[in-house]
Tab-separated table of C-alpha atoms (C1' of nucleotides) in Angstrom:
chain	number	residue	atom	x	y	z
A	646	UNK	CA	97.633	155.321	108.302
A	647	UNK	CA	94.492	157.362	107.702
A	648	UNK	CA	92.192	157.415	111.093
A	649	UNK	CA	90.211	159.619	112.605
A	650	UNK	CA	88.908	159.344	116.363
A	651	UNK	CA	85.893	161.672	117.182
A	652	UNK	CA	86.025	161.847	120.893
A	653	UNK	CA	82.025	163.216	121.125
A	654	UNK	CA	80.575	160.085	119.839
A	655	UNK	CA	78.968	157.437	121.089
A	656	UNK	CA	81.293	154.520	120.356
A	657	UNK	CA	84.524	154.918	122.649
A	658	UNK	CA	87.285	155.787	120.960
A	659	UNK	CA	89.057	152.139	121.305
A	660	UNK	CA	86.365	150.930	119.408
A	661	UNK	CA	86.505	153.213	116.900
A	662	UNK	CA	90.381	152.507	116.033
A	663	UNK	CA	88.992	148.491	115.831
A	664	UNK	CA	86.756	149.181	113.151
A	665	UNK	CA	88.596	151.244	111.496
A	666	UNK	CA	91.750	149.099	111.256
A	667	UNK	CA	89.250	146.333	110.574
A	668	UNK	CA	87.941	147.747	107.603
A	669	UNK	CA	91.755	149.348	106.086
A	670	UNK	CA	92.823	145.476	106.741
A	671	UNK	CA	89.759	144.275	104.884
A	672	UNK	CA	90.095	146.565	102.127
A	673	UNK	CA	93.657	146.336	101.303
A	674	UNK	CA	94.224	149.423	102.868
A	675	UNK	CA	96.777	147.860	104.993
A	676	UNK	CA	98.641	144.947	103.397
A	677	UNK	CA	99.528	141.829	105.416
A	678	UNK	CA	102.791	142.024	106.868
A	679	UNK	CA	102.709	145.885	106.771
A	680	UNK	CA	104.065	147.150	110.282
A	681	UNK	CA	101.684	149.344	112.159
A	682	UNK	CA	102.626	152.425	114.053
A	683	UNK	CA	103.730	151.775	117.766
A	684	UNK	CA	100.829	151.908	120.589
A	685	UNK	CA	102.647	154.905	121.999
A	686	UNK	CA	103.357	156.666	118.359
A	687	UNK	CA	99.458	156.189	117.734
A	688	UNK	CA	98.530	157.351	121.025
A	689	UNK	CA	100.212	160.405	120.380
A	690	UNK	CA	99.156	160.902	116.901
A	691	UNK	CA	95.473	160.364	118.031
A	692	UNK	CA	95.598	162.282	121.487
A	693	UNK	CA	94.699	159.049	123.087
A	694	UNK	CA	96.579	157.321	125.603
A	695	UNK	CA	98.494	154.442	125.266
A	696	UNK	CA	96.105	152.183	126.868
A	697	UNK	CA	93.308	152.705	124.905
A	698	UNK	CA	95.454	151.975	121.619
A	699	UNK	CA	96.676	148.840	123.447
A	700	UNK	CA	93.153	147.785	123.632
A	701	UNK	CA	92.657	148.107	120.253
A	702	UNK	CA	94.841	146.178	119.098
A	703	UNK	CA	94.885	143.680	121.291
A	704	UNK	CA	91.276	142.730	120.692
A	705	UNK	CA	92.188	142.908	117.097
A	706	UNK	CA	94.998	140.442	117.552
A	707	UNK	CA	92.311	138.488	119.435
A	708	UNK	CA	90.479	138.646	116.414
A	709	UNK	CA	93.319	137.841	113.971
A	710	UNK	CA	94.100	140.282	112.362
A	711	UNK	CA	97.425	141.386	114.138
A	712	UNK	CA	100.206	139.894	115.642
A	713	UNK	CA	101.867	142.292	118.162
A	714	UNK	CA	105.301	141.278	119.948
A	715	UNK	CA	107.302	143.338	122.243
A	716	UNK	CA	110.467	144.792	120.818
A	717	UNK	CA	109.403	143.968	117.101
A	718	UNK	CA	105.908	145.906	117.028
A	719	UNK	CA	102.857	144.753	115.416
A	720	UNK	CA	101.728	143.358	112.422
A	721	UNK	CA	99.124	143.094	110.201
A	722	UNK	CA	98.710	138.994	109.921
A	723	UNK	CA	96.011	138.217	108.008
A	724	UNK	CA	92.231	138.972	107.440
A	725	UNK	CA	90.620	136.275	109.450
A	726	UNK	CA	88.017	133.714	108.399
A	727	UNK	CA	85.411	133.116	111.009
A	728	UNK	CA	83.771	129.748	111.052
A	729	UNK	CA	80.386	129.000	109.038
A	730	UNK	CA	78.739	129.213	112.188
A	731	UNK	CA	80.026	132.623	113.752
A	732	UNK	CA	79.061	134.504	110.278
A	733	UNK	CA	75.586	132.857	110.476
A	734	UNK	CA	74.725	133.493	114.263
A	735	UNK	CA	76.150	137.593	113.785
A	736	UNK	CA	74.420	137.616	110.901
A	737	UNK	CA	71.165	136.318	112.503
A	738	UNK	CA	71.693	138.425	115.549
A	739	UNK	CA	72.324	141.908	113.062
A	740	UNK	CA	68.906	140.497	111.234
A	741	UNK	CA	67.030	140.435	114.389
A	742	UNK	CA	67.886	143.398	114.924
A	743	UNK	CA	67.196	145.391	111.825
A	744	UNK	CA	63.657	143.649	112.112
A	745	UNK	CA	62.889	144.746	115.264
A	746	UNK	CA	63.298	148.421	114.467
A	747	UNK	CA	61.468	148.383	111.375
A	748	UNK	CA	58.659	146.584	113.332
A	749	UNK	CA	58.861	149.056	116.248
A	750	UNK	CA	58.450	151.814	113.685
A	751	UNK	CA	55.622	149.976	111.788
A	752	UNK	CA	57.733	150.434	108.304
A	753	UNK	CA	56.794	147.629	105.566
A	754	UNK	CA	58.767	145.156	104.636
A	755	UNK	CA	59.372	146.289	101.235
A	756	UNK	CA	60.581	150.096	102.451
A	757	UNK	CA	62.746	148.127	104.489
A	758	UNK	CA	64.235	145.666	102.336
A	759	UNK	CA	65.495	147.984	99.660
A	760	UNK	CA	66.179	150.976	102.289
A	761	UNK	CA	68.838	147.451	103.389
A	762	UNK	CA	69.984	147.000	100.200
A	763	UNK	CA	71.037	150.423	99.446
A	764	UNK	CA	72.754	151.247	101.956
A	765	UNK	CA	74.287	147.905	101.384
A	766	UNK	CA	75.615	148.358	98.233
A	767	UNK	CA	76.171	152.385	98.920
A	768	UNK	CA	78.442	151.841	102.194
A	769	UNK	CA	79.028	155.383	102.121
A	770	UNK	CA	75.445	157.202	101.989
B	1411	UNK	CA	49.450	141.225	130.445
B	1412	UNK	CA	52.377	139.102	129.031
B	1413	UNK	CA	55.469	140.786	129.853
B	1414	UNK	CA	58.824	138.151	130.284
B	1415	UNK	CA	62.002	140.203	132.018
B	1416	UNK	CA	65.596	138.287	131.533
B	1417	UNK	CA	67.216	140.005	134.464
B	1418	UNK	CA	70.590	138.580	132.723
B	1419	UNK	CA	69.788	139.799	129.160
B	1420	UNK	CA	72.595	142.752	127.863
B	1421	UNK	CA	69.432	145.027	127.441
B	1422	UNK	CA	68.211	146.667	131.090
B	1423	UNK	CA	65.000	145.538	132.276
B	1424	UNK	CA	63.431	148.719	132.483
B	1425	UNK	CA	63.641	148.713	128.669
B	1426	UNK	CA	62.901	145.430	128.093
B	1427	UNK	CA	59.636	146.356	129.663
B	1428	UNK	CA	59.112	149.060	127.404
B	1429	UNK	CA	59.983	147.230	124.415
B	1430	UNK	CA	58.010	144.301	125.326
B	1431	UNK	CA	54.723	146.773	126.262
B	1432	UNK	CA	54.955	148.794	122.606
B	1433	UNK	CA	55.435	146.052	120.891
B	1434	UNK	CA	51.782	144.831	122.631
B	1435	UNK	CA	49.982	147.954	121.746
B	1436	UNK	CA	51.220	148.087	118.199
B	1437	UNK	CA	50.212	144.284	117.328
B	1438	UNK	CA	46.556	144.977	118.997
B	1439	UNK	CA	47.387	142.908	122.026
B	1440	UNK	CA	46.730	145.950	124.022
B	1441	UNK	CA	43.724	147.688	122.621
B	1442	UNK	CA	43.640	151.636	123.227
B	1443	UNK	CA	41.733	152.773	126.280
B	1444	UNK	CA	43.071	149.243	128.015
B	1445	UNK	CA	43.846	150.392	131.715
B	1446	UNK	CA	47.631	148.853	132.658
B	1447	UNK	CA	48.386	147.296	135.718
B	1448	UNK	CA	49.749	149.990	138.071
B	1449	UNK	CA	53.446	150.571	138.503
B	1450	UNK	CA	53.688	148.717	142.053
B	1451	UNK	CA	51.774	145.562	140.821
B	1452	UNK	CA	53.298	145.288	137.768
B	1453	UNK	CA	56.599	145.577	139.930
B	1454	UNK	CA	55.666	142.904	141.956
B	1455	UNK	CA	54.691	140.349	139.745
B	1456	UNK	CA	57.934	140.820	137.789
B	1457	UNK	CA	60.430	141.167	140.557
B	1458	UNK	CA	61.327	144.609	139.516
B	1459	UNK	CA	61.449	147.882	141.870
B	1460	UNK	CA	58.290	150.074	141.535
B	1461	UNK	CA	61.168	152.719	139.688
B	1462	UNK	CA	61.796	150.313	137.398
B	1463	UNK	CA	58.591	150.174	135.981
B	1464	UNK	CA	58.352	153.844	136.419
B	1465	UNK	CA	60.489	154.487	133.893
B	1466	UNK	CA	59.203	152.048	131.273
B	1467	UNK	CA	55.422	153.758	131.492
B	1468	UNK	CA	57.036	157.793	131.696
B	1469	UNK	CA	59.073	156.678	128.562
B	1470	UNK	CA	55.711	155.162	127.069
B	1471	UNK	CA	54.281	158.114	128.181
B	1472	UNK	CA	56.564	160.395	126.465
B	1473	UNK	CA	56.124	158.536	123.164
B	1474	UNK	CA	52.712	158.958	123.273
B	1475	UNK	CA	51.496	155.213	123.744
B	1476	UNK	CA	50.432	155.889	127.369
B	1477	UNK	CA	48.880	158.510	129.083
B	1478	UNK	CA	49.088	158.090	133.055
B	1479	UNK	CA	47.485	159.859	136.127
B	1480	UNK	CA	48.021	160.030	139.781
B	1481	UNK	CA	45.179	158.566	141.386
B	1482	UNK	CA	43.679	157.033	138.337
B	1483	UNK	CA	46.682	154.652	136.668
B	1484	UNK	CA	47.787	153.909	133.485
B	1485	UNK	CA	45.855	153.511	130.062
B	1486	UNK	CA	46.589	152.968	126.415
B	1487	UNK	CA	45.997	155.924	124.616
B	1488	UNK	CA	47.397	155.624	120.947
B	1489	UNK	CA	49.063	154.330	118.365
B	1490	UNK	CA	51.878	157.218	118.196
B	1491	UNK	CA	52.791	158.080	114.415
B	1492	UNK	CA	56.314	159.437	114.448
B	1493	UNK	CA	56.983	162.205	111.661
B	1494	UNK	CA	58.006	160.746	108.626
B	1495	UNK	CA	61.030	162.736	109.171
B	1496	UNK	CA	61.866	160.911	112.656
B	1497	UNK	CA	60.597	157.623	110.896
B	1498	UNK	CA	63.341	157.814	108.062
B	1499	UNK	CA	66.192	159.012	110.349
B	1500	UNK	CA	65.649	155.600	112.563
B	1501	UNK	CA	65.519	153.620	109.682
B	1502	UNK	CA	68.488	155.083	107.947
B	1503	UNK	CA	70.221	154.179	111.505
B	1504	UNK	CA	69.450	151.207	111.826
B	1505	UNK	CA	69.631	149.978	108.471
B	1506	UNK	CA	73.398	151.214	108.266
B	1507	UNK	CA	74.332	149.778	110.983
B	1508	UNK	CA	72.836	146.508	109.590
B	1509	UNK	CA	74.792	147.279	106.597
B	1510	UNK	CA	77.890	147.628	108.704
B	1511	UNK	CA	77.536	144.636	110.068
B	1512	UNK	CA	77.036	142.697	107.214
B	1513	UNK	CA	80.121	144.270	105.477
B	1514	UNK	CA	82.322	143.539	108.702
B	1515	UNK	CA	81.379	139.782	108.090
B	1516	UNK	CA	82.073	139.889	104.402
B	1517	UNK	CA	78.869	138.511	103.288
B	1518	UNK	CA	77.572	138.981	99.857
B	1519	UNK	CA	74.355	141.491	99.632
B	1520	UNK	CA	72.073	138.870	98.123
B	1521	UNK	CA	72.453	136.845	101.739
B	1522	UNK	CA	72.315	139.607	103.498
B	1523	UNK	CA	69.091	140.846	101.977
B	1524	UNK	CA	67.513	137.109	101.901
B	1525	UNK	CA	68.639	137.368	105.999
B	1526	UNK	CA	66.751	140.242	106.531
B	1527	UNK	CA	63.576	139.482	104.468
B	1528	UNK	CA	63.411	136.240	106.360
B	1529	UNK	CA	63.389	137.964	109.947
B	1530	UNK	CA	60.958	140.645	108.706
B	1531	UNK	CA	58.721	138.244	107.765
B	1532	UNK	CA	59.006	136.019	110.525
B	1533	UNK	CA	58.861	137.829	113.565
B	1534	UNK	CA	59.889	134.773	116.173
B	1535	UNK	CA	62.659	133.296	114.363
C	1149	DC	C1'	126.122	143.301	127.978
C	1150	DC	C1'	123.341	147.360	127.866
C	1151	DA	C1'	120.098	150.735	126.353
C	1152	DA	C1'	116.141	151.862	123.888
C	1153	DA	C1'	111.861	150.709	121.908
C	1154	DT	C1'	108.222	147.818	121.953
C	1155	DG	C1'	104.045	145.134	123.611
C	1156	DT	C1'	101.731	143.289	128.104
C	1157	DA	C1'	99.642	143.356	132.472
C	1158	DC	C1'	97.872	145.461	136.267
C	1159	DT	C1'	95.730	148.974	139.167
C	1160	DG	C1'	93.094	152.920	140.502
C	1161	DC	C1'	90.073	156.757	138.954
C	1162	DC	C1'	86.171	158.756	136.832
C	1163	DA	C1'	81.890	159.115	134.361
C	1164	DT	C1'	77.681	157.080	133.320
C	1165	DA	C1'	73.569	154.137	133.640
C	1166	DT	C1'	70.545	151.547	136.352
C	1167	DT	C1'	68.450	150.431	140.105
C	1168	DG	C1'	66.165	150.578	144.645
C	1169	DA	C1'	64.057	153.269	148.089
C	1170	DT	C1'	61.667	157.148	149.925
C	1171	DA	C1'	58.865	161.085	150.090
C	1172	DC	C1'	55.412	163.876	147.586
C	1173	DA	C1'	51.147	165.087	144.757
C	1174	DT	C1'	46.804	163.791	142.835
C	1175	DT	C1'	42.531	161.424	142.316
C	1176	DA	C1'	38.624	158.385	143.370
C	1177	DG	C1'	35.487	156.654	146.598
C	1178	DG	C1'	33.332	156.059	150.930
D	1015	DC	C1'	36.710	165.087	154.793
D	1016	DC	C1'	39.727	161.325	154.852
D	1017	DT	C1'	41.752	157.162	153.395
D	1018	DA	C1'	43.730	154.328	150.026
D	1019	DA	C1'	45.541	153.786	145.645
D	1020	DT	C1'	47.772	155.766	142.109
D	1021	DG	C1'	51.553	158.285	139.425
D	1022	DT	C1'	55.645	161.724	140.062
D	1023	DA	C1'	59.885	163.286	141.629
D	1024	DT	C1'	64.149	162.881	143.821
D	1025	DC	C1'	68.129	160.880	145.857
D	1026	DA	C1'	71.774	157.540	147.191
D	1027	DA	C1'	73.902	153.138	146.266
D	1028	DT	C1'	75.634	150.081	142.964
D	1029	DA	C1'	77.567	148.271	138.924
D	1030	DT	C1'	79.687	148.877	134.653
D	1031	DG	C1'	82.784	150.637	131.174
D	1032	DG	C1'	86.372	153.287	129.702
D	1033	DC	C1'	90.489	155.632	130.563
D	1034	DA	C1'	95.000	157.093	132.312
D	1035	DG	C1'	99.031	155.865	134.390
D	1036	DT	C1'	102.595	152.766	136.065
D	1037	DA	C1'	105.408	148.907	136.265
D	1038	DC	C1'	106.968	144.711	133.852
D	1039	DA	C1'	108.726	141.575	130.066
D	1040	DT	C1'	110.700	140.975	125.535
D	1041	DT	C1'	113.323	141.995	121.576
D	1042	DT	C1'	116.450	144.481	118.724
D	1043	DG	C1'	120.765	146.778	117.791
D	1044	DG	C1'	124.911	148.643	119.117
DNA sequence: CCAAATGTACTGCCATATTGATACATTAGG
DNA sequence: CCTAATGTATCAATATGGCAGTACATTTGG
Protein backbone atom coordinates (compact mmCIF):
# COMPACT_ATOMS: atom_id res chain seq x y z
CA UNK A 1 0.00 0.00 0.00
CA UNK A 2 1.48 3.21 -1.37
CA UNK A 3 1.31 6.16 1.47
CA UNK A 4 3.22 8.72 2.38
CA UNK A 5 2.90 10.73 5.81
CA UNK A 6 4.75 14.16 5.83
CA UNK A 7 5.10 14.84 9.47
CA UNK A 8 5.81 18.96 8.79
CA UNK A 9 2.44 19.62 7.47
CA UNK A 10 -0.38 21.04 8.57
CA UNK A 11 -2.91 18.21 8.54
CA UNK A 12 -1.90 15.63 11.40
CA UNK A 13 -0.67 12.73 10.24
CA UNK A 14 -3.96 10.55 11.21
CA UNK A 15 -5.67 12.57 8.91
CA UNK A 16 -3.51 12.25 6.32
CA UNK A 17 -3.61 8.22 6.30
CA UNK A 18 -7.81 8.92 6.13
CA UNK A 19 -7.60 10.61 3.01
CA UNK A 20 -5.34 8.80 1.61
CA UNK A 21 -6.96 5.38 2.17
CA UNK A 22 -10.12 7.24 1.21
CA UNK A 23 -9.06 8.09 -2.06
CA UNK A 24 -6.93 4.32 -2.90
CA UNK A 25 -10.55 2.85 -1.75
CA UNK A 26 -12.31 5.24 -4.09
CA UNK A 27 -10.12 4.68 -6.89
CA UNK A 28 -9.80 1.03 -6.96
CA UNK A 29 -6.60 1.27 -5.55
CA UNK A 30 -7.64 -0.98 -2.84
CA UNK A 31 -10.28 -3.55 -3.80
CA UNK A 32 -13.12 -4.45 -1.42
CA UNK A 33 -12.34 -7.27 0.64
CA UNK A 34 -8.55 -6.63 0.24
CA UNK A 35 -6.93 -7.02 3.85
CA UNK A 36 -5.07 -3.99 5.03
CA UNK A 37 -1.80 -4.04 6.84
CA UNK A 38 -2.10 -4.43 10.74
CA UNK A 39 -2.32 -1.01 12.90
CA UNK A 40 0.99 -2.02 14.42
CA UNK A 41 2.68 -3.21 10.87
CA UNK A 42 1.56 0.35 9.51
CA UNK A 43 2.69 2.12 12.45
CA UNK A 44 5.95 0.81 11.93
CA UNK A 45 6.12 1.17 8.28
CA UNK A 46 5.04 4.89 8.69
CA UNK A 47 7.10 5.78 11.94
CA UNK A 48 3.84 6.50 13.57
CA UNK A 49 2.55 4.96 16.53
CA UNK A 50 0.00 2.61 16.81
CA UNK A 51 -2.54 4.92 18.06
CA UNK A 52 -2.56 7.29 15.54
CA UNK A 53 -3.08 4.41 12.82
CA UNK A 54 -5.89 3.15 15.09
CA UNK A 55 -7.49 6.43 14.64
CA UNK A 56 -7.40 6.25 11.22
CA UNK A 57 -9.00 3.61 10.67
CA UNK A 58 -11.36 3.66 13.01
CA UNK A 59 -12.91 6.87 11.77
CA UNK A 60 -12.74 5.26 8.43
CA UNK A 61 -14.70 2.28 9.63
CA UNK A 62 -16.98 4.98 11.07
CA UNK A 63 -17.25 6.13 7.74
CA UNK A 64 -17.69 2.76 5.99
CA UNK A 65 -15.22 2.03 4.39
CA UNK A 66 -13.52 -0.65 6.71
CA UNK A 67 -14.48 -3.24 8.85
CA UNK A 68 -11.74 -3.96 11.47
CA UNK A 69 -12.11 -7.05 13.98
CA UNK A 70 -9.65 -8.19 16.47
CA UNK A 71 -7.77 -11.33 15.60
CA UNK A 72 -8.91 -11.21 11.82
CA UNK A 73 -7.57 -7.56 10.90
CA UNK A 74 -9.27 -5.12 8.80
CA UNK A 75 -10.96 -4.87 5.75
CA UNK A 76 -11.73 -2.86 3.08
CA UNK A 77 -15.85 -3.13 3.03
CA UNK A 78 -17.14 -1.05 0.68
CA UNK A 79 -17.03 2.60 -0.69
CA UNK A 80 -19.86 4.18 1.15
CA UNK A 81 -22.85 6.09 -0.21
CA UNK A 82 -23.75 9.07 1.86
CA UNK A 83 -27.33 10.16 1.83
CA UNK A 84 -28.70 12.89 -0.76
CA UNK A 85 -28.63 15.18 1.96
CA UNK A 86 -24.99 14.77 3.49
CA UNK A 87 -23.44 15.25 -0.24
CA UNK A 88 -25.62 18.41 -0.62
CA UNK A 89 -24.97 20.13 2.86
CA UNK A 90 -20.71 19.27 2.37
CA UNK A 91 -21.09 20.33 -0.80
CA UNK A 92 -22.83 23.62 0.21
CA UNK A 93 -20.54 24.07 3.13
CA UNK A 94 -17.11 23.45 0.57
CA UNK A 95 -19.13 26.16 -1.80
CA UNK A 96 -19.36 28.63 0.91
CA UNK A 97 -16.28 28.36 1.38
CA UNK A 98 -14.56 28.67 -1.93
CA UNK A 99 -16.83 31.89 -2.24
CA UNK A 100 -15.74 33.46 0.61
CA UNK A 101 -12.08 33.44 -0.37
CA UNK A 102 -12.55 34.55 -3.75
CA UNK A 103 -14.69 37.41 -2.27
CA UNK A 104 -12.10 38.20 0.43
CA UNK A 105 -9.56 38.47 -2.36
CA UNK A 106 -11.91 40.53 -4.65
CA UNK A 107 -11.26 37.82 -7.66
CA UNK A 108 -14.30 37.73 -10.31
CA UNK A 109 -16.46 35.26 -10.63
CA UNK A 110 -15.39 34.13 -13.92
CA UNK A 111 -11.39 33.78 -12.78
CA UNK A 112 -12.89 31.83 -10.20
CA UNK A 113 -15.17 29.57 -11.82
CA UNK A 114 -12.80 28.13 -14.35
CA UNK A 115 -9.62 28.47 -11.87
CA UNK A 116 -12.62 25.61 -10.00
CA UNK A 117 -13.02 23.76 -12.85
CA UNK A 118 -9.51 23.10 -13.63
CA UNK A 119 -8.31 22.09 -10.90
CA UNK A 120 -11.38 19.99 -10.89
CA UNK A 121 -10.85 18.11 -13.74
CA UNK A 122 -6.76 18.32 -13.26
CA UNK A 123 -6.79 16.74 -9.57
CA UNK A 124 -3.21 16.68 -9.79
CA UNK A 125 -2.00 20.39 -10.77
CA UNK B 1 -20.73 49.11 12.99
CA UNK B 2 -22.41 45.67 12.36
CA UNK B 3 -20.21 43.11 13.66
CA UNK B 4 -22.25 39.56 14.95
CA UNK B 5 -19.64 37.17 17.13
CA UNK B 6 -20.97 33.31 17.53
CA UNK B 7 -18.89 32.61 20.59
CA UNK B 8 -19.82 28.77 19.67
CA UNK B 9 -18.90 28.98 15.94
CA UNK B 10 -15.60 26.44 15.01
CA UNK B 11 -13.88 29.74 13.79
CA UNK B 12 -12.31 31.93 16.99
CA UNK B 13 -13.89 35.12 17.58
CA UNK B 14 -10.99 37.15 17.23
CA UNK B 15 -11.13 36.15 13.55
CA UNK B 16 -14.51 36.25 13.08
CA UNK B 17 -14.06 39.87 13.89
CA UNK B 18 -11.57 40.31 11.38
CA UNK B 19 -13.37 38.56 8.77
CA UNK B 20 -16.53 40.22 9.48
CA UNK B 21 -14.59 43.97 9.55
CA UNK B 22 -12.71 43.27 5.87
CA UNK B 23 -15.41 42.04 4.50
CA UNK B 24 -17.13 45.75 5.56
CA UNK B 25 -14.38 47.77 4.10
CA UNK B 26 -14.20 45.85 0.87
CA UNK B 27 -18.15 46.07 0.10
CA UNK B 28 -17.99 50.06 0.95
CA UNK B 29 -19.77 49.58 4.23
CA UNK B 30 -16.79 51.09 5.82
CA UNK B 31 -15.62 53.96 3.71
CA UNK B 32 -11.71 54.76 3.99
CA UNK B 33 -10.77 57.41 6.50
CA UNK B 34 -13.96 55.96 8.73
CA UNK B 35 -12.54 56.16 12.41
CA UNK B 36 -13.41 52.47 14.21
CA UNK B 37 -14.69 52.16 17.47
CA UNK B 38 -11.71 51.74 19.84
CA UNK B 39 -10.52 48.34 20.96
CA UNK B 40 -12.16 48.58 24.62
CA UNK B 41 -15.63 49.70 23.27
CA UNK B 42 -15.79 47.54 20.61
CA UNK B 43 -14.88 44.85 23.37
CA UNK B 44 -17.58 45.78 25.36
CA UNK B 45 -20.35 45.88 23.20
CA UNK B 46 -19.44 42.40 21.90
CA UNK B 47 -18.58 40.63 25.08
CA UNK B 48 -15.08 40.05 23.99
CA UNK B 49 -11.74 40.92 26.06
CA UNK B 50 -10.10 44.23 24.93
CA UNK B 51 -7.11 41.45 23.51
CA UNK B 52 -9.48 40.01 21.58
CA UNK B 53 -10.19 42.78 19.56
CA UNK B 54 -6.59 43.65 19.67
CA UNK B 55 -5.72 41.15 17.58
CA UNK B 56 -8.45 41.48 14.95
CA UNK B 57 -7.36 45.43 14.27
CA UNK B 58 -3.12 44.52 14.49
CA UNK B 59 -4.02 41.72 11.92
CA UNK B 60 -6.12 44.43 9.90
CA UNK B 61 -3.39 46.49 10.48
CA UNK B 62 -0.85 44.26 9.09
CA UNK B 63 -2.90 43.71 5.92
CA UNK B 64 -3.03 47.09 5.31
CA UNK B 65 -6.90 47.81 5.80
CA UNK B 66 -6.25 49.70 9.08
CA UNK B 67 -3.84 51.95 10.24
CA UNK B 68 -4.05 52.53 14.19
CA UNK B 69 -2.43 54.99 16.74
CA UNK B 70 -2.02 55.26 20.40
CA UNK B 71 -3.85 58.13 21.51
CA UNK B 72 -5.74 58.71 18.34
CA UNK B 73 -7.67 55.10 17.50
CA UNK B 74 -8.36 53.25 14.67
CA UNK B 75 -9.21 54.34 10.97
CA UNK B 76 -9.79 52.78 7.59
CA UNK B 77 -7.04 53.41 5.49
CA UNK B 78 -7.27 51.24 2.22
CA UNK B 79 -8.39 48.90 0.13
CA UNK B 80 -5.10 46.57 0.31
CA UNK B 81 -4.26 45.02 -3.26
CA UNK B 82 -2.35 41.83 -2.62
CA UNK B 83 0.36 41.01 -5.42
CA UNK B 84 -1.04 39.16 -8.07
CA UNK B 85 1.44 36.65 -7.08
CA UNK B 86 -0.08 36.31 -3.37
CA UNK B 87 -3.60 36.67 -5.09
CA UNK B 88 -3.09 33.45 -7.32
CA UNK B 89 -1.35 31.36 -4.61
CA UNK B 90 -4.71 31.84 -2.30
CA UNK B 91 -6.81 31.06 -4.99
CA UNK B 92 -4.96 28.05 -6.19
CA UNK B 93 -5.42 26.99 -2.30
CA UNK B 94 -8.46 27.36 -1.92
CA UNK B 95 -9.78 26.29 -5.07
CA UNK B 96 -7.97 22.79 -4.60
CA UNK B 97 -9.11 22.25 -1.65
CA UNK B 98 -12.64 22.91 -3.07
CA UNK B 99 -11.69 20.51 -5.65
CA UNK B 100 -10.76 18.01 -3.00
CA UNK B 101 -13.71 18.19 -1.51
CA UNK B 102 -15.82 17.79 -4.25
CA UNK B 103 -13.85 14.68 -5.45
CA UNK B 104 -14.07 13.12 -1.80
CA UNK B 105 -17.96 13.34 -2.30
CA UNK B 106 -17.90 11.91 -5.77
CA UNK B 107 -19.82 14.57 -7.40
CA UNK B 108 -19.71 15.17 -11.05
CA UNK B 109 -17.77 18.60 -12.11
CA UNK B 110 -20.79 20.10 -13.84
CA UNK B 111 -22.57 20.19 -10.08
CA UNK B 112 -19.79 21.11 -8.60
CA UNK B 113 -19.15 24.08 -10.83
CA UNK B 114 -23.10 25.04 -10.94
CA UNK B 115 -22.48 24.85 -6.73
CA UNK B 116 -19.93 27.21 -6.81
CA UNK B 117 -21.28 29.73 -9.40
CA UNK B 118 -24.42 29.81 -7.34
CA UNK B 119 -22.57 30.84 -3.97
CA UNK B 120 -20.38 33.33 -5.88
CA UNK B 121 -23.15 34.93 -7.07
CA UNK B 122 -25.17 34.91 -4.15
CA UNK B 123 -23.28 35.96 -1.34
CA UNK B 124 -26.02 35.06 1.64
CA UNK B 125 -27.10 31.78 0.54
C1' DC C 1 -6.40 -25.17 25.86
C1' DC C 2 -2.86 -21.90 24.88
C1' DA C 3 -0.12 -18.59 22.50
C1' DA C 4 0.25 -15.11 19.21
C1' DA C 5 -1.66 -11.57 16.50
C1' DT C 6 -5.10 -8.47 16.03
C1' DG C 7 -8.35 -4.49 17.01
C1' DT C 8 -10.35 -1.58 21.07
C1' DA C 9 -10.43 1.37 24.91
C1' DC C 10 -8.48 4.19 28.10
C1' DT C 11 -5.24 7.39 30.24
C1' DG C 12 -1.72 10.81 30.72
C1' DC C 13 1.51 13.97 28.31
C1' DC C 14 2.76 17.60 25.30
C1' DA C 15 2.32 21.26 21.99
C1' DT C 16 -0.41 24.81 20.28
C1' DA C 17 -3.97 28.41 19.99
C1' DT C 18 -6.89 31.52 22.23
C1' DT C 19 -8.17 34.16 25.55
C1' DG C 20 -8.20 37.35 29.52
C1' DA C 21 -5.74 40.51 32.25
C1' DT C 22 -2.22 43.79 33.27
C1' DA C 23 1.22 47.12 32.57
C1' DC C 24 3.30 50.34 29.22
C1' DA C 25 3.69 54.05 25.51
C1' DT C 26 1.63 57.64 22.86
C1' DT C 27 -1.42 61.31 21.67
C1' DA C 28 -5.00 64.85 22.14
C1' DG C 29 -7.08 68.31 24.79
C1' DG C 30 -7.83 71.21 28.63
C1' DC D 1 1.79 70.11 32.40
C1' DC D 2 -1.43 66.65 33.35
C1' DT D 3 -5.27 63.76 32.65
C1' DA D 4 -7.89 60.72 29.97
C1' DA D 5 -8.32 57.96 26.10
C1' DT D 6 -6.16 55.36 22.95
C1' DG D 7 -3.18 51.52 20.90
C1' DT D 8 0.90 48.21 22.08
C1' DA D 9 3.19 44.68 24.35
C1' DT D 10 3.57 40.96 27.38
C1' DC D 11 2.33 37.24 30.32
C1' DA D 12 -0.32 33.50 32.61
C1' DA D 13 -4.35 30.60 32.46
C1' DT D 14 -7.23 27.77 29.82
C1' DA D 15 -8.88 24.78 26.40
C1' DT D 16 -8.12 21.93 22.61
C1' DG D 17 -6.03 18.47 19.70
C1' DG D 18 -2.90 15.08 18.79
C1' DC D 19 0.11 11.64 20.28
C1' DA D 20 2.35 7.87 22.79
C1' DG D 21 1.88 4.23 25.72
C1' DT D 22 -0.52 0.67 28.31
C1' DA D 23 -3.87 -2.58 29.36
C1' DC D 24 -7.85 -5.22 27.63
C1' DA D 25 -10.83 -8.18 24.53
C1' DT D 26 -11.29 -11.13 20.54
C1' DT D 27 -10.03 -14.35 17.13
C1' DT D 28 -7.20 -17.60 14.78
C1' DG D 29 -4.28 -21.62 14.57
C1' DG D 30 -1.71 -25.07 16.56
Amino acid sequence: MIVEIDPDAATPPYEQLRTQIAALIRTGGLAVGTRLPSIRQLARDLGLAAGTVARAYRELEAEGYLRGRAGQGTVVREIPRLSEAERTARLTDAARAYAAAVRELGIEVEVALTTAQYHLTHPAG
